[in-house]
Amino acid sequence: MNDTHSVKEMAREMATLLKDQAADSKELSQLTRELFDEITDLLKEEQPEATHLLAPNAVVEIIDQDSHVLYRRYLELAFEETGNGLRLMGDDMAGNPAGIVFLSNSALAQMKDLQGSGPDKPRCNHET
């Protein structure tokens, strides 16, 4: 099904069903997020396990703490994820490249070990 009209119709029907089920905007946002999660999980079942993800942009999804309304924003942030963590890259206000890295626990443990802050045990048995 490549028909954009059909996708919009399905989305309209799903939105109507969600609105009928929800008591308020908070519940509507939560149900919408649960629907996104379920669809994503179903699609992931058929995808190969990924060890490296790379994308030129990202989607951020939040539920506002005051209004409880769900918002999705498409951001011009490059995204890279490996077993060591994830990295977001973009430009600062002056147009210079900028990024932020979030390291996984295993990457942090490796860094501590390299700096001498890790366990005081050799990785191999050296006979002296």
Steps between C-alpha positions, in 0.01 A plus 500: 500500500678811376192718488548806726124552502447154652758566771331830587163326517641230731653772717168688516319182604762422767483857631121475526527168687759644740291812566195282572700294751671788681340689785729806466811631321731326747346161429487574125873576498578183696286285270664656194847425637395141579371461144830629355690260728288201399534573128876546536534177700303304240718635219822435697414128521569470127818708496853368550680586823693825451839566657554838335229754420561817303248763385532855363211624719295395800145512635447610858175406672394659828192533717493854639496494880248784529250433222561121478483531121724282284728681256734360234772711345722419203845635582801560278719306741709218363471187714752219548464207740740215573561269792708780654212747515341759279607826342288795385662740254383830361600863470518765770348849463805617304478206257798317646483122540394396851412173665424320820587142592322273745721204595369157594594343834737259326677789322536687830648187661751467214601865537549460875712190436716688244552784749602259773176543694367155419545174688857428611515165323702417190297384200736209440723286717857615454767278647787708635 
